[in-house]
Amino acid sequence: MILIGLGSNLGKREHQLERALQRLEQAGGLRIANTSNLYETRPVGDMDQPDFLNMAASLETRLPPLALLQRCLAVEAELGRVRTRRWGPRIIDIDLLEYDGQQISLPELQLPHPEILHRGFVLIPLNDIAPQLPLANGRTVAEMAGLFINQVPAEVRLWKKVSWDGLNKCFV
C-alpha cells in the first residue's frame, strides 16, 4: 500500500488539497485509489498560524519511492509552496508516508515516515483508508488513531466527509 498525507493552511485549503491530488495524477503513472475525509487540525510546532486541513490518500503507481517523492515535491512547488521556516504555514504539504512496507533511510526520504506514530493529524485520516496497516510499534493505524480520536480539546476534528471521484477527479 502506498500512502501520502496532505495538508494546507493557507488560501482556499480544500481547493489546494484537491488541486494537489489532481496534479499528482495529471503527470501520469499514478492513480489516486482512495482518499480520507478532510480534518481540521491545530498546527504543530509553530502555533502562530491558521489551522490546517489534512487528509490522506492511497495511490497506485509503479514509480519507485524516490521518483514519487520528487513528484510530490514538484507538485508542491507548482502549487506555490515556498519553504521559509520549519513547521511554518504552507499552501500545500505532501508527505510520502508508506510505500508497500519498504524501509528506507536516506537524507531525503525515510519510510515509513518517522512521525506517523506521533501525529493525530496523520493517523486519523489514515484510519479512514488503512485502519489495519501495521505500524513500526507493532500496533495498527486504528489502534494508534484511537489514542487521538477522543482527545479533549480536539486536536483533530472532522471537517468534511469526502470521496474521490475517479471520473471527475474531485471531491464529491
PDB file of C-alpha atoms in Angstrom:
ATOM      1  CA  MET A   1       0.000   0.000   0.000  1.00  0.00           C
ATOM      2  CA  ILE A   2       1.325   3.441  -0.942  1.00  0.00           C
ATOM      3  CA  LEU A   3       0.086   6.265   1.276  1.00  0.00           C
ATOM      4  CA  ILE A   4       0.537  10.017   1.321  1.00  0.00           C
ATOM      5  CA  GLY A   5      -0.550  12.707   3.753  1.00  0.00           C
ATOM      6  CA  LEU A   6      -1.602  16.153   2.578  1.00  0.00           C
ATOM      7  CA  GLY A   7      -2.130  19.404   4.431  1.00  0.00           C
ATOM      8  CA  SER A   8      -2.843  23.067   3.756  1.00  0.00           C
ATOM      9  CA  ASN A   9      -3.376  26.100   5.961  1.00  0.00           C
ATOM     10  CA  LEU A  10      -3.117  28.998   3.511  1.00  0.00           C
ATOM     11  CA  GLY A  11      -5.623  30.242   0.958  1.00  0.00           C
ATOM     12  CA  LYS A  12      -8.525  28.035  -0.052  1.00  0.00           C
ATOM     13  CA  ARG A  13      -7.356  24.984   1.846  1.00  0.00           C
ATOM     14  CA  GLU A  14      -9.814  22.432   0.435  1.00  0.00           C
ATOM     15  CA  HIS A  15      -9.138  23.646  -3.086  1.00  0.00           C
ATOM     16  CA  GLN A  16      -5.372  23.285  -2.572  1.00  0.00           C
ATOM     17  CA  LEU A  17      -5.754  19.671  -1.441  1.00  0.00           C
ATOM     18  CA  GLU A  18      -7.958  18.845  -4.408  1.00  0.00           C
ATOM     19  CA  ARG A  19      -5.560  20.537  -6.837  1.00  0.00           C
ATOM     20  CA  ALA A  20      -2.626  18.609  -5.376  1.00  0.00           C
ATOM     21  CA  LEU A  21      -4.365  15.267  -5.952  1.00  0.00           C
ATOM     22  CA  GLN A  22      -5.316  16.307  -9.486  1.00  0.00           C
ATOM     23  CA  ARG A  23      -1.752  17.369 -10.318  1.00  0.00           C
ATOM     24  CA  LEU A  24      -0.279  14.171  -8.917  1.00  0.00           C
ATOM     25  CA  GLU A  25      -2.455  12.171 -11.336  1.00  0.00           C
ATOM     26  CA  GLN A  26      -2.115  14.514 -14.317  1.00  0.00           C
ATOM     27  CA  ALA A  27       1.620  13.937 -14.515  1.00  0.00           C
ATOM     28  CA  GLY A  28       0.881  10.298 -15.395  1.00  0.00           C
ATOM     29  CA  GLY A  29       1.944   6.965 -13.979  1.00  0.00           C
ATOM     30  CA  LEU A  30      -0.074   7.384 -10.788  1.00  0.00           C
ATOM     31  CA  ARG A  31      -3.696   6.906  -9.775  1.00  0.00           C
ATOM     32  CA  ILE A  32      -5.399   8.095  -6.607  1.00  0.00           C
ATOM     33  CA  ALA A  33      -7.130   4.942  -5.354  1.00  0.00           C
ATOM     34  CA  ASN A  34      -8.849   6.341  -2.254  1.00  0.00           C
ATOM     35  CA  THR A  35      -8.953   9.388  -0.009  1.00  0.00           C
ATOM     36  CA  SER A  36      -9.801  10.047   3.589  1.00  0.00           C
ATOM     37  CA  ASN A  37     -12.222  12.652   4.805  1.00  0.00           C
ATOM     38  CA  LEU A  38     -10.930  16.167   5.466  1.00  0.00           C
ATOM     39  CA  TYR A  39      -9.896  17.038   9.019  1.00  0.00           C
ATOM     40  CA  GLU A  40      -9.196  20.418  10.543  1.00  0.00           C
ATOM     41  CA  THR A  41      -6.200  20.373  12.833  1.00  0.00           C
ATOM     42  CA  ARG A  42      -4.239  22.724  15.002  1.00  0.00           C
ATOM     43  CA  PRO A  43      -0.711  23.499  13.842  1.00  0.00           C
ATOM     44  CA  VAL A  44       2.229  21.624  15.351  1.00  0.00           C
ATOM     45  CA  GLY A  45       5.415  23.372  16.432  1.00  0.00           C
ATOM     46  CA  ASP A  46       4.818  26.972  15.340  1.00  0.00           C
ATOM     47  CA  MET A  47       1.362  27.673  16.787  1.00  0.00           C
ATOM     48  CA  ASP A  48       1.090  31.236  15.437  1.00  0.00           C
ATOM     49  CA  GLN A  49      -0.616  30.294  12.161  1.00  0.00           C
ATOM     50  CA  PRO A  50      -4.018  29.219  10.828  1.00  0.00           C
ATOM     51  CA  ASP A  51      -5.427  25.733  11.369  1.00  0.00           C
ATOM     52  CA  PHE A  52      -4.722  23.081   8.742  1.00  0.00           C
ATOM     53  CA  LEU A  53      -6.948  20.907   6.643  1.00  0.00           C
ATOM     54  CA  ASN A  54      -5.378  17.439   6.489  1.00  0.00           C
ATOM     55  CA  MET A  55      -6.168  14.254   4.627  1.00  0.00           C
ATOM     56  CA  ALA A  56      -4.574  11.017   3.469  1.00  0.00           C
ATOM     57  CA  ALA A  57      -4.703   9.212   0.132  1.00  0.00           C
ATOM     58  CA  SER A  58      -3.742   5.795  -1.149  1.00  0.00           C
ATOM     59  CA  LEU A  59      -2.021   5.585  -4.521  1.00  0.00           C
ATOM     60  CA  GLU A  60      -1.418   3.053  -7.232  1.00  0.00           C
ATOM     61  CA  THR A  61       1.842   3.625  -9.081  1.00  0.00           C
ATOM     62  CA  ARG A  62       4.916   1.927 -10.445  1.00  0.00           C
ATOM     63  CA  LEU A  63       7.040   4.959  -9.678  1.00  0.00           C
ATOM     64  CA  PRO A  64       9.824   3.998  -7.274  1.00  0.00           C
ATOM     65  CA  PRO A  65       9.792   5.767  -3.881  1.00  0.00           C
ATOM     66  CA  LEU A  66      12.337   8.480  -4.732  1.00  0.00           C
ATOM     67  CA  ALA A  67      10.597   9.281  -8.017  1.00  0.00           C
ATOM     68  CA  LEU A  68       7.282   9.516  -6.180  1.00  0.00           C
ATOM     69  CA  LEU A  69       8.849  11.827  -3.609  1.00  0.00           C
ATOM     70  CA  GLN A  70      10.155  14.016  -6.437  1.00  0.00           C
ATOM     71  CA  ARG A  71       6.661  14.092  -7.957  1.00  0.00           C
ATOM     72  CA  CYS A  72       5.204  15.221  -4.617  1.00  0.00           C
ATOM     73  CA  LEU A  73       7.838  17.955  -4.239  1.00  0.00           C
ATOM     74  CA  ALA A  74       7.264  19.108  -7.836  1.00  0.00           C
ATOM     75  CA  VAL A  75       3.509  19.402  -7.215  1.00  0.00           C
ATOM     76  CA  GLU A  76       4.162  21.375  -4.036  1.00  0.00           C
ATOM     77  CA  ALA A  77       6.383  23.797  -5.975  1.00  0.00           C
ATOM     78  CA  GLU A  78       3.908  24.030  -8.853  1.00  0.00           C
ATOM     79  CA  LEU A  79       1.139  24.991  -6.421  1.00  0.00           C
ATOM     80  CA  GLY A  80       3.291  27.709  -4.872  1.00  0.00           C
ATOM     81  CA  ARG A  81       4.861  26.139  -1.799  1.00  0.00           C
ATOM     82  CA  VAL A  82       7.832  28.103  -0.539  1.00  0.00           C
ATOM     83  CA  ARG A  83       9.796  26.655   2.361  1.00  0.00           C
ATOM     84  CA  THR A  84      10.580  29.592   4.634  1.00  0.00           C
ATOM     85  CA  ARG A  85      10.555  28.135   8.146  1.00  0.00           C
ATOM     86  CA  ARG A  86      10.195  24.744   9.756  1.00  0.00           C
ATOM     87  CA  TRP A  87       6.625  23.922  10.754  1.00  0.00           C
ATOM     88  CA  GLY A  88       5.501  27.223   9.255  1.00  0.00           C
ATOM     89  CA  PRO A  89       2.348  27.942   7.261  1.00  0.00           C
ATOM     90  CA  ARG A  90       2.097  26.338   3.850  1.00  0.00           C
ATOM     91  CA  ILE A  91      -0.184  26.402   0.868  1.00  0.00           C
ATOM     92  CA  ILE A  92       0.349  22.662   0.402  1.00  0.00           C
ATOM     93  CA  ASP A  93       2.320  19.901   2.066  1.00  0.00           C
ATOM     94  CA  ILE A  94       2.562  16.381   0.635  1.00  0.00           C
ATOM     95  CA  ASP A  95       4.323  13.686   2.660  1.00  0.00           C
ATOM     96  CA  LEU A  96       5.105  10.177   1.484  1.00  0.00           C
ATOM     97  CA  LEU A  97       4.072   8.076   4.492  1.00  0.00           C
ATOM     98  CA  GLU A  98       4.249   4.427   3.427  1.00  0.00           C
ATOM     99  CA  TYR A  99       5.400   2.574   0.321  1.00  0.00           C
ATOM    100  CA  ASP A 100       4.456  -1.124   0.271  1.00  0.00           C
ATOM    101  CA  GLY A 101       6.138  -1.815   3.611  1.00  0.00           C
ATOM    102  CA  GLN A 102       9.562  -0.700   2.394  1.00  0.00           C
ATOM    103  CA  GLN A 103      12.037   0.613   4.921  1.00  0.00           C
ATOM    104  CA  ILE A 104      14.196   3.396   3.520  1.00  0.00           C
ATOM    105  CA  SER A 105      16.579   5.638   5.421  1.00  0.00           C
ATOM    106  CA  LEU A 106      18.081   8.335   3.211  1.00  0.00           C
ATOM    107  CA  PRO A 107      18.687  12.014   3.974  1.00  0.00           C
ATOM    108  CA  GLU A 108      15.851  12.992   1.632  1.00  0.00           C
ATOM    109  CA  LEU A 109      13.441  10.131   2.390  1.00  0.00           C
ATOM    110  CA  GLN A 110      12.603   7.993   5.402  1.00  0.00           C
ATOM    111  CA  LEU A 111       9.984   5.276   5.069  1.00  0.00           C
ATOM    112  CA  PRO A 112       7.782   4.645   6.777  1.00  0.00           C
ATOM    113  CA  HIS A 113       7.517   8.323   7.702  1.00  0.00           C
ATOM    114  CA  PRO A 114       9.155   8.549  11.157  1.00  0.00           C
ATOM    115  CA  GLU A 115       6.489  10.802  12.713  1.00  0.00           C
ATOM    116  CA  ILE A 116       3.358   8.780  11.858  1.00  0.00           C
ATOM    117  CA  LEU A 117       3.107   7.392  15.397  1.00  0.00           C
ATOM    118  CA  HIS A 118       3.095  10.848  16.984  1.00  0.00           C
ATOM    119  CA  ARG A 119       0.703  12.747  14.737  1.00  0.00           C
ATOM    120  CA  GLY A 120      -3.033  12.552  15.177  1.00  0.00           C
ATOM    121  CA  PHE A 121      -3.458  14.664  12.050  1.00  0.00           C
ATOM    122  CA  VAL A 122      -1.851  11.808  10.090  1.00  0.00           C
ATOM    123  CA  LEU A 123      -3.245   8.808  11.981  1.00  0.00           C
ATOM    124  CA  ILE A 124      -6.903   9.863  11.994  1.00  0.00           C
ATOM    125  CA  PRO A 125      -7.111  10.412   8.204  1.00  0.00           C
ATOM    126  CA  LEU A 126      -5.104   7.190   7.650  1.00  0.00           C
ATOM    127  CA  ASN A 127      -7.660   5.377   9.782  1.00  0.00           C
ATOM    128  CA  ASP A 128     -10.298   6.192   7.138  1.00  0.00           C
ATOM    129  CA  ILE A 129      -8.416   4.330   4.389  1.00  0.00           C
ATOM    130  CA  ALA A 130      -5.921   1.931   6.032  1.00  0.00           C
ATOM    131  CA  PRO A 131      -7.079   1.054   9.571  1.00  0.00           C
ATOM    132  CA  GLN A 132      -5.383  -2.356   9.645  1.00  0.00           C
ATOM    133  CA  LEU A 133      -1.997  -1.124   8.401  1.00  0.00           C
ATOM    134  CA  PRO A 134       0.673  -2.325  10.844  1.00  0.00           C
ATOM    135  CA  LEU A 135       2.947   0.391  12.195  1.00  0.00           C
ATOM    136  CA  ALA A 136       6.546   0.311  13.395  1.00  0.00           C
ATOM    137  CA  ASN A 137       5.493  -0.172  17.033  1.00  0.00           C
ATOM    138  CA  GLY A 138       3.521  -3.337  16.204  1.00  0.00           C
ATOM    139  CA  ARG A 139       0.136  -1.655  16.559  1.00  0.00           C
ATOM    140  CA  THR A 140      -2.284  -0.853  13.740  1.00  0.00           C
ATOM    141  CA  VAL A 141      -3.291   2.558  12.442  1.00  0.00           C
ATOM    142  CA  ALA A 142      -6.720   2.046  14.061  1.00  0.00           C
ATOM    143  CA  GLU A 143      -5.189   1.324  17.471  1.00  0.00           C
ATOM    144  CA  MET A 144      -2.925   4.371  17.325  1.00  0.00           C
ATOM    145  CA  ALA A 145      -5.608   6.663  15.876  1.00  0.00           C
ATOM    146  CA  GLY A 146      -7.818   5.696  18.812  1.00  0.00           C
ATOM    147  CA  LEU A 147      -5.381   7.472  21.127  1.00  0.00           C
ATOM    148  CA  PHE A 148      -6.127  10.766  19.360  1.00  0.00           C
ATOM    149  CA  ILE A 149      -9.793  10.453  18.329  1.00  0.00           C
ATOM    150  CA  ASN A 150     -11.406  11.407  21.643  1.00  0.00           C
ATOM    151  CA  GLN A 151      -8.863  13.930  22.883  1.00  0.00           C
ATOM    152  CA  VAL A 152     -10.289  16.962  24.668  1.00  0.00           C
ATOM    153  CA  PRO A 153      -9.797  19.567  23.446  1.00  0.00           C
ATOM    154  CA  ALA A 154      -9.941  18.008  19.992  1.00  0.00           C
ATOM    155  CA  GLU A 155      -6.677  18.401  18.120  1.00  0.00           C
ATOM    156  CA  VAL A 156      -8.187  16.811  15.008  1.00  0.00           C
ATOM    157  CA  ARG A 157     -11.800  17.477  14.019  1.00  0.00           C
ATOM    158  CA  LEU A 158     -13.780  16.062  11.112  1.00  0.00           C
ATOM    159  CA  TRP A 159     -14.247  18.998   8.745  1.00  0.00           C
ATOM    160  CA  LYS A 160     -15.940  17.417   5.734  1.00  0.00           C
ATOM    161  CA  LYS A 161     -16.774  13.927   4.523  1.00  0.00           C
ATOM    162  CA  VAL A 162     -15.471  13.450   1.015  1.00  0.00           C
ATOM    163  CA  SER A 163     -14.749  10.793  -1.553  1.00  0.00           C
ATOM    164  CA  TRP A 164     -12.512  10.984  -4.572  1.00  0.00           C
ATOM    165  CA  ASP A 165     -14.477  10.612  -7.796  1.00  0.00           C
ATOM    166  CA  GLY A 166     -12.150   8.870 -10.230  1.00  0.00           C
ATOM    167  CA  LEU A 167     -14.094  10.187 -13.232  1.00  0.00           C
ATOM    168  CA  ASN A 168     -14.242  13.832 -12.242  1.00  0.00           C
ATOM    169  CA  LYS A 169     -11.004  13.892 -10.240  1.00  0.00           C
ATOM    170  CA  CYS A 170     -12.563  15.939  -7.486  1.00  0.00           C
ATOM    171  CA  PHE A 171     -14.211  15.655  -4.103  1.00  0.00           C
ATOM    172  CA  VAL A 172     -17.891  14.757  -4.235  1.00  0.00           C
TER     173      VAL A 172
END
